[in-house]
Structures are given as C-alpha cells and as structure tokens.
mmCIF file of C-alpha atoms in Angstrom:
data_model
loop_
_atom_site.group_PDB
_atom_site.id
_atom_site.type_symbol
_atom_site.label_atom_id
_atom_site.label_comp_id
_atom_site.label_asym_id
_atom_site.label_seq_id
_atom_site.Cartn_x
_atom_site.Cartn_y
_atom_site.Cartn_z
ATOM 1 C CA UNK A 6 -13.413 -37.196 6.287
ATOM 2 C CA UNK A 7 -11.865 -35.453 3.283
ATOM 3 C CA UNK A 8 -7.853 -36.464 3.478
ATOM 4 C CA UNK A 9 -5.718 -32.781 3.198
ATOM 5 C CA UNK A 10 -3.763 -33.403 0.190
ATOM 6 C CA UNK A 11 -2.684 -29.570 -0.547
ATOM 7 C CA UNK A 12 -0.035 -29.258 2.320
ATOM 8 C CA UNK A 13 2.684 -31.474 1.402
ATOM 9 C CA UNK A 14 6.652 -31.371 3.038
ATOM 10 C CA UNK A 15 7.810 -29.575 -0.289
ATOM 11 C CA UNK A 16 5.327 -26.730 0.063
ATOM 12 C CA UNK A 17 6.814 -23.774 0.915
ATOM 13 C CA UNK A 18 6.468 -21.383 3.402
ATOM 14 C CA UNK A 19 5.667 -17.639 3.613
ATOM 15 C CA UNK A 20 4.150 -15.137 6.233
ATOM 16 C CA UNK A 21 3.249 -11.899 7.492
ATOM 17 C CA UNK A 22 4.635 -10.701 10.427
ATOM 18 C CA UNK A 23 3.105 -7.303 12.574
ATOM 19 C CA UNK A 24 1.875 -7.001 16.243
ATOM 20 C CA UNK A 25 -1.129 -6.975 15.979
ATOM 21 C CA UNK A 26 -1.546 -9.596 13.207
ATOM 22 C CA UNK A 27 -5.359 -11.132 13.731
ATOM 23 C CA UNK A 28 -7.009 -8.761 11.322
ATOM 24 C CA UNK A 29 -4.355 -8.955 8.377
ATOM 25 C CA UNK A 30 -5.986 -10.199 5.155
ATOM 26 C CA UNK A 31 -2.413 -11.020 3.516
ATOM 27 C CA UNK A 32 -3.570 -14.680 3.970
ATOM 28 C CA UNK A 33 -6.713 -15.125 1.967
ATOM 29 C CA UNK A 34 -4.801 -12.202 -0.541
ATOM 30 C CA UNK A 35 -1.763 -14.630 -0.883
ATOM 31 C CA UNK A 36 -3.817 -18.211 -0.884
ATOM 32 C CA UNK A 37 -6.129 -16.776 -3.223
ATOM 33 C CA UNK A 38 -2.913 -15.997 -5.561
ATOM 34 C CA UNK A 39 -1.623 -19.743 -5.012
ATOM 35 C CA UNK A 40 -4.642 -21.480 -6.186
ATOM 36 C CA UNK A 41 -5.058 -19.206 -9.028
ATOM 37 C CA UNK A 42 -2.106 -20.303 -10.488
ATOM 38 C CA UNK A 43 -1.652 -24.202 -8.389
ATOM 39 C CA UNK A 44 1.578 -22.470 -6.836
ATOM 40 C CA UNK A 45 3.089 -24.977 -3.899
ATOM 41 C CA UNK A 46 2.854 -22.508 -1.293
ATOM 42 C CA UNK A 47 1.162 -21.672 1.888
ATOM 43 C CA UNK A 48 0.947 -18.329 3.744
ATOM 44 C CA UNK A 49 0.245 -17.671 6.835
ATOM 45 C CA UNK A 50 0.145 -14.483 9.627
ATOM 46 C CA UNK A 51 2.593 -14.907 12.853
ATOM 47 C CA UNK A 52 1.872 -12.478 16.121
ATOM 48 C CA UNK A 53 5.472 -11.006 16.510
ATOM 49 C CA UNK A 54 6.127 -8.928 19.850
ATOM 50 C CA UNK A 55 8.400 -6.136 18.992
ATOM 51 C CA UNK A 56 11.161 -7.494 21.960
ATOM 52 C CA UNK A 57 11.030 -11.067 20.170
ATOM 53 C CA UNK A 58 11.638 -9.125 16.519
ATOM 54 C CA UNK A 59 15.507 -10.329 16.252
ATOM 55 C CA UNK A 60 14.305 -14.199 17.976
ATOM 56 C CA UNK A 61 11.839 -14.009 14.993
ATOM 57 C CA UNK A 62 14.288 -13.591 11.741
ATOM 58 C CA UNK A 63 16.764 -15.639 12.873
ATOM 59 C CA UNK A 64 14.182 -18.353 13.575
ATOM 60 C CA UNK A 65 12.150 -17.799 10.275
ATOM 61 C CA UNK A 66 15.629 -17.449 8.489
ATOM 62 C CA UNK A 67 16.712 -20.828 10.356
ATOM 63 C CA UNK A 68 13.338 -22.552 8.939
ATOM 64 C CA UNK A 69 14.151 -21.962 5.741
ATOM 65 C CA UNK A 70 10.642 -19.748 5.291
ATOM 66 C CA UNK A 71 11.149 -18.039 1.946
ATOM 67 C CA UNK A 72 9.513 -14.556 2.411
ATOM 68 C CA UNK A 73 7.564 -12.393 4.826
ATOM 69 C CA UNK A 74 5.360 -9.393 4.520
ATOM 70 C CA UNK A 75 6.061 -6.648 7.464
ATOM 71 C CA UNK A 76 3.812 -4.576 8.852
ATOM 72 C CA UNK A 77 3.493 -2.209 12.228
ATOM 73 C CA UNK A 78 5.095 -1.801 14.367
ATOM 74 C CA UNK A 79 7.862 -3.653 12.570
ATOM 75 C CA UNK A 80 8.737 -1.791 9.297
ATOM 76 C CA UNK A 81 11.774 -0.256 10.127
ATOM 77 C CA UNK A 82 12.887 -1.946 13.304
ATOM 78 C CA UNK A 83 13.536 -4.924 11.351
ATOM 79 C CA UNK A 84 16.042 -3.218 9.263
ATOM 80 C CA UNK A 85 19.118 -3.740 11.470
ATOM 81 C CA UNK A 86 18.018 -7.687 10.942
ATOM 82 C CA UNK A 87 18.437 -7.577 7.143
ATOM 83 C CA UNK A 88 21.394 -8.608 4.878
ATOM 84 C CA UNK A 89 20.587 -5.367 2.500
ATOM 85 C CA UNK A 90 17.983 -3.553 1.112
ATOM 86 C CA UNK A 91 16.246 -2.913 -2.327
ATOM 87 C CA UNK A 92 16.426 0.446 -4.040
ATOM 88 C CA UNK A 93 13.071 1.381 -3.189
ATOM 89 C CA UNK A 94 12.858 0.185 0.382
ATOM 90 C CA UNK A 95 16.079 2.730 0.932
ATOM 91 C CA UNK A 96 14.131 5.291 -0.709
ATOM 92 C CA UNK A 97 10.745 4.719 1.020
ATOM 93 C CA UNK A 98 12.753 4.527 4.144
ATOM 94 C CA UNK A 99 10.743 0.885 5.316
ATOM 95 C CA UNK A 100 10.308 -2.636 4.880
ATOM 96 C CA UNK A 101 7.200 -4.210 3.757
ATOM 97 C CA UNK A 102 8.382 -7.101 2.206
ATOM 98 C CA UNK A 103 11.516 -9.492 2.955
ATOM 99 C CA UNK A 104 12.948 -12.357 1.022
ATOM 100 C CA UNK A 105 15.375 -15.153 1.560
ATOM 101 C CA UNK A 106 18.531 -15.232 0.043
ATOM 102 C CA UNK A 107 22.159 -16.746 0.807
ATOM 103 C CA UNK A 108 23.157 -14.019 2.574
ATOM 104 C CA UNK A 109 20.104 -13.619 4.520
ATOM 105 C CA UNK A 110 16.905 -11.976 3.951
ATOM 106 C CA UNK A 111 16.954 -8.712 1.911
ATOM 107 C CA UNK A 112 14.135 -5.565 2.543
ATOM 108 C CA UNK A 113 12.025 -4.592 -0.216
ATOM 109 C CA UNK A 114 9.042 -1.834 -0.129
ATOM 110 C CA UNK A 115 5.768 -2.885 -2.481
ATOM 111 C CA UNK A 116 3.591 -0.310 -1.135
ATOM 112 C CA UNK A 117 4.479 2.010 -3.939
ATOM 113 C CA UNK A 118 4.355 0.034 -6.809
ATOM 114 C CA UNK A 119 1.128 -1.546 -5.036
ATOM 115 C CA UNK A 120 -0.206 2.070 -5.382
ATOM 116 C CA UNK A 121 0.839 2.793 -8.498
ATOM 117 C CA UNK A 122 -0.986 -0.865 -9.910
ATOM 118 C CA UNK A 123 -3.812 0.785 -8.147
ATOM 119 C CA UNK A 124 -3.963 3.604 -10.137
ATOM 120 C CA UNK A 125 -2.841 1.915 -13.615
ATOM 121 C CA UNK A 126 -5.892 -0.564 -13.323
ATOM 122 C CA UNK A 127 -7.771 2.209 -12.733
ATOM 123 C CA UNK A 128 -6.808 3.844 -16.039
ATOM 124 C CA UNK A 129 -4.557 6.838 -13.975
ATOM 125 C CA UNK A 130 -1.951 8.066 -15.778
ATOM 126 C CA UNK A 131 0.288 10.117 -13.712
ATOM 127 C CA UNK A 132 3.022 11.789 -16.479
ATOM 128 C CA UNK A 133 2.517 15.376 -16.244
ATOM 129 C CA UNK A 134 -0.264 15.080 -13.585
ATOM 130 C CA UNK A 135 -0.423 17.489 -10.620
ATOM 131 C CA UNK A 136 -0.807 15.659 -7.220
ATOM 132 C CA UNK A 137 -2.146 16.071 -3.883
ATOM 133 C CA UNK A 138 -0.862 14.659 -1.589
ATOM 134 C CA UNK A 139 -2.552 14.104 1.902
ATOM 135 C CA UNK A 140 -0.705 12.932 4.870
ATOM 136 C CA UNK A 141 3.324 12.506 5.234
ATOM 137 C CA UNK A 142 3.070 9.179 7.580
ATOM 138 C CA UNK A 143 4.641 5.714 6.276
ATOM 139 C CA UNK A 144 1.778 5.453 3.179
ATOM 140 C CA UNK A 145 2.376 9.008 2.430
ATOM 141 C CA UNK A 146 6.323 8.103 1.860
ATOM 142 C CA UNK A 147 5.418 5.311 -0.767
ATOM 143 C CA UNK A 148 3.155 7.865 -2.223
ATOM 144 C CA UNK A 149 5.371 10.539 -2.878
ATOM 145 C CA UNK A 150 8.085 8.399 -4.081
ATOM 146 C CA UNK A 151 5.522 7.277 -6.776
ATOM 147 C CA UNK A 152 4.333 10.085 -7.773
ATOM 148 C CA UNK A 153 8.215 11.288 -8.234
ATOM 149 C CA UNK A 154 8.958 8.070 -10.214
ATOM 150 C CA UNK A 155 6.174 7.609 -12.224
ATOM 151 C CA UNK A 156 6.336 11.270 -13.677
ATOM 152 C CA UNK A 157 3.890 13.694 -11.543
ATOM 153 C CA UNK A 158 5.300 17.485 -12.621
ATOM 154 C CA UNK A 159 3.835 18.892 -9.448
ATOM 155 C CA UNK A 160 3.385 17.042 -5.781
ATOM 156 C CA UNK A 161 1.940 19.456 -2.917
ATOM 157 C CA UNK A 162 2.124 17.279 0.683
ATOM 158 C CA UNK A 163 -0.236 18.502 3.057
ATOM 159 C CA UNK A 164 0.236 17.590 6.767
ATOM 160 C CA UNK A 165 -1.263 18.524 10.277
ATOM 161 C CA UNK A 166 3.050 19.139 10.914
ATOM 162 C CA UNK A 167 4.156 21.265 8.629
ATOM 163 C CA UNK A 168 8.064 19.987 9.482
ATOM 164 C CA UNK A 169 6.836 16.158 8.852
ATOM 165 C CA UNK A 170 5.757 17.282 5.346
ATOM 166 C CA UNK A 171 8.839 19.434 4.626
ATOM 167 C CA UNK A 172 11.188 16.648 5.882
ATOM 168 C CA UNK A 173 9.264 14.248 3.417
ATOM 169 C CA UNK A 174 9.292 17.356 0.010
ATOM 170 C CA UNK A 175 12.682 17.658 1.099
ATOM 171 C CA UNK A 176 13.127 13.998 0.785
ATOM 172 C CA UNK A 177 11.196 13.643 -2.792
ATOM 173 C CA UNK A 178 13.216 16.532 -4.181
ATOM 174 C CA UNK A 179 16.269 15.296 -3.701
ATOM 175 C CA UNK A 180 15.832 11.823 -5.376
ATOM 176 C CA UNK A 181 13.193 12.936 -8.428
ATOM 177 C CA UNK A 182 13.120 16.059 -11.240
ATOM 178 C CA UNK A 183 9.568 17.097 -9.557
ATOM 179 C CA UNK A 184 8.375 20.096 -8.144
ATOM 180 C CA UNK A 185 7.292 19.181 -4.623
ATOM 181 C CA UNK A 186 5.993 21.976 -2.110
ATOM 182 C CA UNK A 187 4.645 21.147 1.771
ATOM 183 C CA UNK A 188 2.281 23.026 3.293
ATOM 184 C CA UNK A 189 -0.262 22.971 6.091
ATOM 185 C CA UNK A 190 -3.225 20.747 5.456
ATOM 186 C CA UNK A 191 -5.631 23.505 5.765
ATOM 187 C CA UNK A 192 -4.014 25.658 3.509
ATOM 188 C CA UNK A 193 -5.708 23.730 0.881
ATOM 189 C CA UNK A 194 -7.042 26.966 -0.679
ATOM 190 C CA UNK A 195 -3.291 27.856 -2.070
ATOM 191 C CA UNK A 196 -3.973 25.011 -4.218
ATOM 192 C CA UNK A 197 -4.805 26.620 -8.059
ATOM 193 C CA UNK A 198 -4.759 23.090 -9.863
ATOM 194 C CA UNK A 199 -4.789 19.982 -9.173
ATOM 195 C CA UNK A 200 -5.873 16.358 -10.865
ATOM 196 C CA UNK A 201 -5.339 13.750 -8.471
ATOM 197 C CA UNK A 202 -5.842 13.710 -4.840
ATOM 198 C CA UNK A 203 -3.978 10.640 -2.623
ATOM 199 C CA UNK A 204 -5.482 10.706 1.172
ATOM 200 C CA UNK A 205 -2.858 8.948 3.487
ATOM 201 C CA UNK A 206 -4.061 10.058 6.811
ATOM 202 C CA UNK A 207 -6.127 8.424 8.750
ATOM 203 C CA UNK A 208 -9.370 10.482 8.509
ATOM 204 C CA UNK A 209 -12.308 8.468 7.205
ATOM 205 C CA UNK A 210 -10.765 5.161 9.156
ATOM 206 C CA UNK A 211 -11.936 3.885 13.084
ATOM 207 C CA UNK A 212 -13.471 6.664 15.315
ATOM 208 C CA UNK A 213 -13.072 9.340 12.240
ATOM 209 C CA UNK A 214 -15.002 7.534 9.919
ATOM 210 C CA UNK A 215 -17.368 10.774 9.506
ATOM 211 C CA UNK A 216 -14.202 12.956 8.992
ATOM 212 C CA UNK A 217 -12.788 13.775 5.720
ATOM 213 C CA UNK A 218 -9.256 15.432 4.564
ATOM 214 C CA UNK A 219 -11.279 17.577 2.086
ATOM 215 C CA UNK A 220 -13.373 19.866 4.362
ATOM 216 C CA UNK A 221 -14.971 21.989 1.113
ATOM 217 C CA UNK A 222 -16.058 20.044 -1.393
ATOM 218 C CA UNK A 223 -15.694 23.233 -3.419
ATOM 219 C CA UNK A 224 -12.209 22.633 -4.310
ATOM 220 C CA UNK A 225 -12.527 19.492 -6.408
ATOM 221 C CA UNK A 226 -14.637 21.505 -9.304
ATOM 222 C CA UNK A 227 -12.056 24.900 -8.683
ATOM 223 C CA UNK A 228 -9.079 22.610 -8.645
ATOM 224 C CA UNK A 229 -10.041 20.891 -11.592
ATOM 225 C CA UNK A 230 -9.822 17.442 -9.614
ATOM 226 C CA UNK A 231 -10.332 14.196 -11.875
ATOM 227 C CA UNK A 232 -9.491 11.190 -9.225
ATOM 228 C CA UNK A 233 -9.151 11.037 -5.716
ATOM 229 C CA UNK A 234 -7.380 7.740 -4.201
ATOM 230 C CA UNK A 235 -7.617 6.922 -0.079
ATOM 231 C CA UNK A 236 -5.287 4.728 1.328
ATOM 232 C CA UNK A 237 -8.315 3.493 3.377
ATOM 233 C CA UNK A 238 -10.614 0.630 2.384
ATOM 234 C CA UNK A 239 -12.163 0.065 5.612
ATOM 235 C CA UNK A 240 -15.216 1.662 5.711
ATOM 236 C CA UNK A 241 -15.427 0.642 1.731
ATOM 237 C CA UNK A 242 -16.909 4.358 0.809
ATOM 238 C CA UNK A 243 -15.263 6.785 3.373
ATOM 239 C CA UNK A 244 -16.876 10.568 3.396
ATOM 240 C CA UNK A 245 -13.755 11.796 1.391
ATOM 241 C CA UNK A 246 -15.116 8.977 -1.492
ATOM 242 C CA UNK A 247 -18.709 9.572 -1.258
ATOM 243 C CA UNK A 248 -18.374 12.975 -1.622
ATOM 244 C CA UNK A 249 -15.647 13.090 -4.278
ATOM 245 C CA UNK A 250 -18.088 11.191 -6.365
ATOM 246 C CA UNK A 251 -20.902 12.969 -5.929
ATOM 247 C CA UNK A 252 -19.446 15.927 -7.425
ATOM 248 C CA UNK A 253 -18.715 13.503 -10.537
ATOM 249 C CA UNK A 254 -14.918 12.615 -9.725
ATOM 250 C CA UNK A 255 -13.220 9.087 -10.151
ATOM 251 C CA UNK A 256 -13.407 7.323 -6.630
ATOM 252 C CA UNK A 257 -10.872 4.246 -5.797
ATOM 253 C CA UNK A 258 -10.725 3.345 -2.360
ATOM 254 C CA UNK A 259 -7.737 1.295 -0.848
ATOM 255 C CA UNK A 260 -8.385 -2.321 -1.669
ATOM 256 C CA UNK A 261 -6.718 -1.984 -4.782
ATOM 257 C CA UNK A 262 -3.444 -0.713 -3.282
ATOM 258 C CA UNK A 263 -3.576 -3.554 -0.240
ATOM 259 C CA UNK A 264 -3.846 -6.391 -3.232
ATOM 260 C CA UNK A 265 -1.536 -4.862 -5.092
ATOM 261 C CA UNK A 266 1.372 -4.612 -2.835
ATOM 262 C CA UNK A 267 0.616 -8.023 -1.935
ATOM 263 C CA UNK A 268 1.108 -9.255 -5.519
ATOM 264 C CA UNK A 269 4.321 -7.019 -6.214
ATOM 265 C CA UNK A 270 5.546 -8.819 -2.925
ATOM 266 C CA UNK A 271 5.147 -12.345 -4.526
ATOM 267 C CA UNK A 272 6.355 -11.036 -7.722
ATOM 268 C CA UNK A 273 9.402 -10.351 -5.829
ATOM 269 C CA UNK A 274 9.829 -14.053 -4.162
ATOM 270 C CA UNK A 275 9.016 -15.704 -7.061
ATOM 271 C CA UNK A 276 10.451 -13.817 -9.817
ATOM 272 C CA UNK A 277 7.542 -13.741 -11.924
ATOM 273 C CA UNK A 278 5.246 -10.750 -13.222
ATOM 274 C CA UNK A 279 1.655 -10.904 -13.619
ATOM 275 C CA UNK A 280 -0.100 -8.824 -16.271
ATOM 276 C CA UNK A 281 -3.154 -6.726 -16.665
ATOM 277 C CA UNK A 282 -5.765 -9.872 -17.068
ATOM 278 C CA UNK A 283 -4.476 -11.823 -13.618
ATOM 279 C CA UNK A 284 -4.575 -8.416 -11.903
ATOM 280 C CA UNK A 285 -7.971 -7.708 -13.202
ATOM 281 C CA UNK A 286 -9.094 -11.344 -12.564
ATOM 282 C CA UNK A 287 -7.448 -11.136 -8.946
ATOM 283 C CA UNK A 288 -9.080 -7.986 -7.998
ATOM 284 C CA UNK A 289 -12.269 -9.435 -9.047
ATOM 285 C CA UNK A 290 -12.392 -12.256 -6.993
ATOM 286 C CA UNK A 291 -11.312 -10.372 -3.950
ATOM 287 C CA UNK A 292 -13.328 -8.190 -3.783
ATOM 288 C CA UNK A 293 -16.805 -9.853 -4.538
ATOM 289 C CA UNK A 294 -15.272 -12.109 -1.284
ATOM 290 C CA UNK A 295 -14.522 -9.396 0.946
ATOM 291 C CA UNK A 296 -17.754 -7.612 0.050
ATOM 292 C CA UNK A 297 -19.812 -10.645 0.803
ATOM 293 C CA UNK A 298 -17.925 -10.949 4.337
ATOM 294 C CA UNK A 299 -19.040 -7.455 4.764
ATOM 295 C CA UNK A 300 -22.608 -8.139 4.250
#
C-alpha cells in the first residue's frame, strides 16, 4: 500500500458549494490546477441544502476553509451571508466565487471574465464587435456585462420574456457606453448585422438537446456572423454548434468558459495571474480528459 503523502495538516482547503453538487467538475478543474503548479491545496464539492445555507458559511468560515465556488440554487441567497462584495459580483447581480478574509468572506463573480478568457483564447476580439445575445438568465447577466466592458458597440438580448431582457438592456445601459436593445427571441429577423452570437439559454442542453436558439440557419451568412459561443458544453457539439459550423462559422462550445471561471476564481484566492501558455496548457489537458470520460 502506497502511503498518501499529498494531504498534509498545512494543506489548505477549498470547495464548491450548490444543491445538487454530484455532477460538478470544479474538483478535477481545481486539482488539475494544483498539481500543475505543486500548489498545497485540496478542493473538494459539499451538498448544501438551501435551509442549511447560513449553518454552512459560518461553519466553513469557522474552519478556516479559504474559498468556495457557488453555484444553484445558491448564487444570490448567499449574499446576505457575505462581509461585501466585488465590483463585478454587484454588477452581475450573483456570487460565484467567495473568499476568506478578516472580515469574513467577500462575493466575487468569475463567470464573466471566465467568458471573456473563453473568447480571448479563442482569438475573439470584442472592441467594436456587434453581439447577440441569447438568453437573459444568470449566464446571460455575466454575458452582457462583458460584452459592455470589454468594448462590444452594439448588444441585442433576445429572450422568450421580452420584460426579462429589457430589465437586463436596461441594466447594461446604465453601467456601460454601449448600445444595447431587447427584443423577442424570434424577432431575430430585425437583426441587419451581427458578428458574434452568445447562446445562454438552455436549448441544445437535457431534453432539448435537438433544439437550437437559431431556428434559420440563414441568418448567420445575412448577418454576417463570424463566431457563435454556447454557454453549453454538455452535449460537446449542440445543434446550434454543428450547424454554425457547417455554414463555415467559428464554433466554441462551453468548456472553455466553465475552466475559465474556475481559474479566474483561484486567481482571486491566491492572488496570482496565469498567462496565455498555462491557460492553453490547462485547457489542453482538460479537455483530452473529459473527452476520454465521454468515450
């Protein structure tokens, strides 16, 4: 028997927290990050009911456990639980990520600048771009706010309801110098030009994984489309991909944006930025895993 050596009482703790928690990959994401650099760390996933929420971040706060990822149904019940809040978890309006301080533990949101790494690896370069955006749920929120802060000149946010996407143009408008309209997402056809396309629903995912946001492939060549990013990675190719490529478009699926977030989170906790190569390299390795799982 091989004597565990790794786990030591110095090695810190960190977690994910979400209800339910037995499919997160945050784990192998995170672990994989440790080794890659011989960080003393492990992370781990914790099944938190929402009525034991409080119970859970005074405990972990108590422990001394020096960060936490958040996910449903948590993201923004767990605000009332927090010493503060970062800049862009006020602006996204949740909590993905929390970290240990002093005073307690403060609320960050990494799902946009996990998006935004997305597209940067991808070679997306969103000053001056017109965007799409599909969706005005949680992902959608992160979205927006990117494409306001990263220099879009035009974001259109289509949504089943119309009122959830004005709320959220309403929102973008008022924080970034971007013209943001919402309409109905099957007005689509008041579109005239567009270059990226973001799908945040939930079409292509579960049950309506034959479904796609884009119902005519049509508009990607009258639109003048060049890249079309779902929030979904799960199937890997969902119609909205397949079909955006076979018309010759730049495809990136979801993964990207899940690792991503996940490093800007331990960027956060550790005060440390990673550049293009580690990202590249991290990506890399992740995905040849998760693919093999898959097969």
């Amino acid at each position: 028997m091989k004597i565990a050596d790794n786990i030591k009482a110095s090695t810190q703790v960190y977690g994910v927290i979400g209800d339910p928690i037995g499919h997160s990959l945050s784990p192998l994401i995170h672990n994989t990050m440790a080794k890659m650099e011989g960080t003393d760390l492990v992370y781990t996933a914790f099944h938190v009911l929402p009525e034991n929420l409080e119970a859970a971040i005074k405990g972990a706060y108590c422990l001394g456990i020096k960060g936490l990822n958040v996910t449903v149904p948590h993201k923004k019940a767990i605000i009332p639980y927090l010493s503060g809040l970062d800049a862009t978890a006020e602006l996204v309006g949740a909590v993905n990520t929390i970290k240990y301080t002093a005073d307690g533990y403060v609320g960050y949101n990494t799902d946009m600048i996990g998006a935004y790494y997305a597209l940067e690896l991808n070679g997306v370069d969103l000053t001056g771009s017109r965007v799409l955006l599909l969706g005005a749920g949680g992902a959608a929120n992160a979205c927006a706010a990117m494409a306001g802060r990263y220099g879009a000149k035009e974001l259109y946010i289509a949504n089943r309801t119309l009122e959830n996407a004005q709320k959220l143009a309403e929102h973008i408008d008022s924080n970034f110098d971007i013209k943001v309209k919402a309409i109905n997402i099957e007005d689509q056809d008041s579109i005239s030009a567009c270059d990226l396309i973001i799908n945040c629903t939930t079409l292509g995912f579960g049950d309506k994984k034959e479904l796609t946001p884009i119902n005519d492939k049509g508009f990607f060549k009258r639109t003048g489309v060049k890249t079309v990013f779902d929030a979904v990675y799960s199937p890997w190719e969902t119609r909205f991909l397949r079909e955006a490529a076979e018309e010759g478009l730049q495809a990136i699926n979801g993964f990207d944006m899940l690792i991503f977030q996940a490093l800007a989170a331990r960027e956060i906790w550790l005060g440390e930025e990673h550049d293009m190569a580690f990202r590249i390299q991290l990506k890399k390795l992740l995905t040849q895993y998760y693919l093999g799982e898959k097969q």
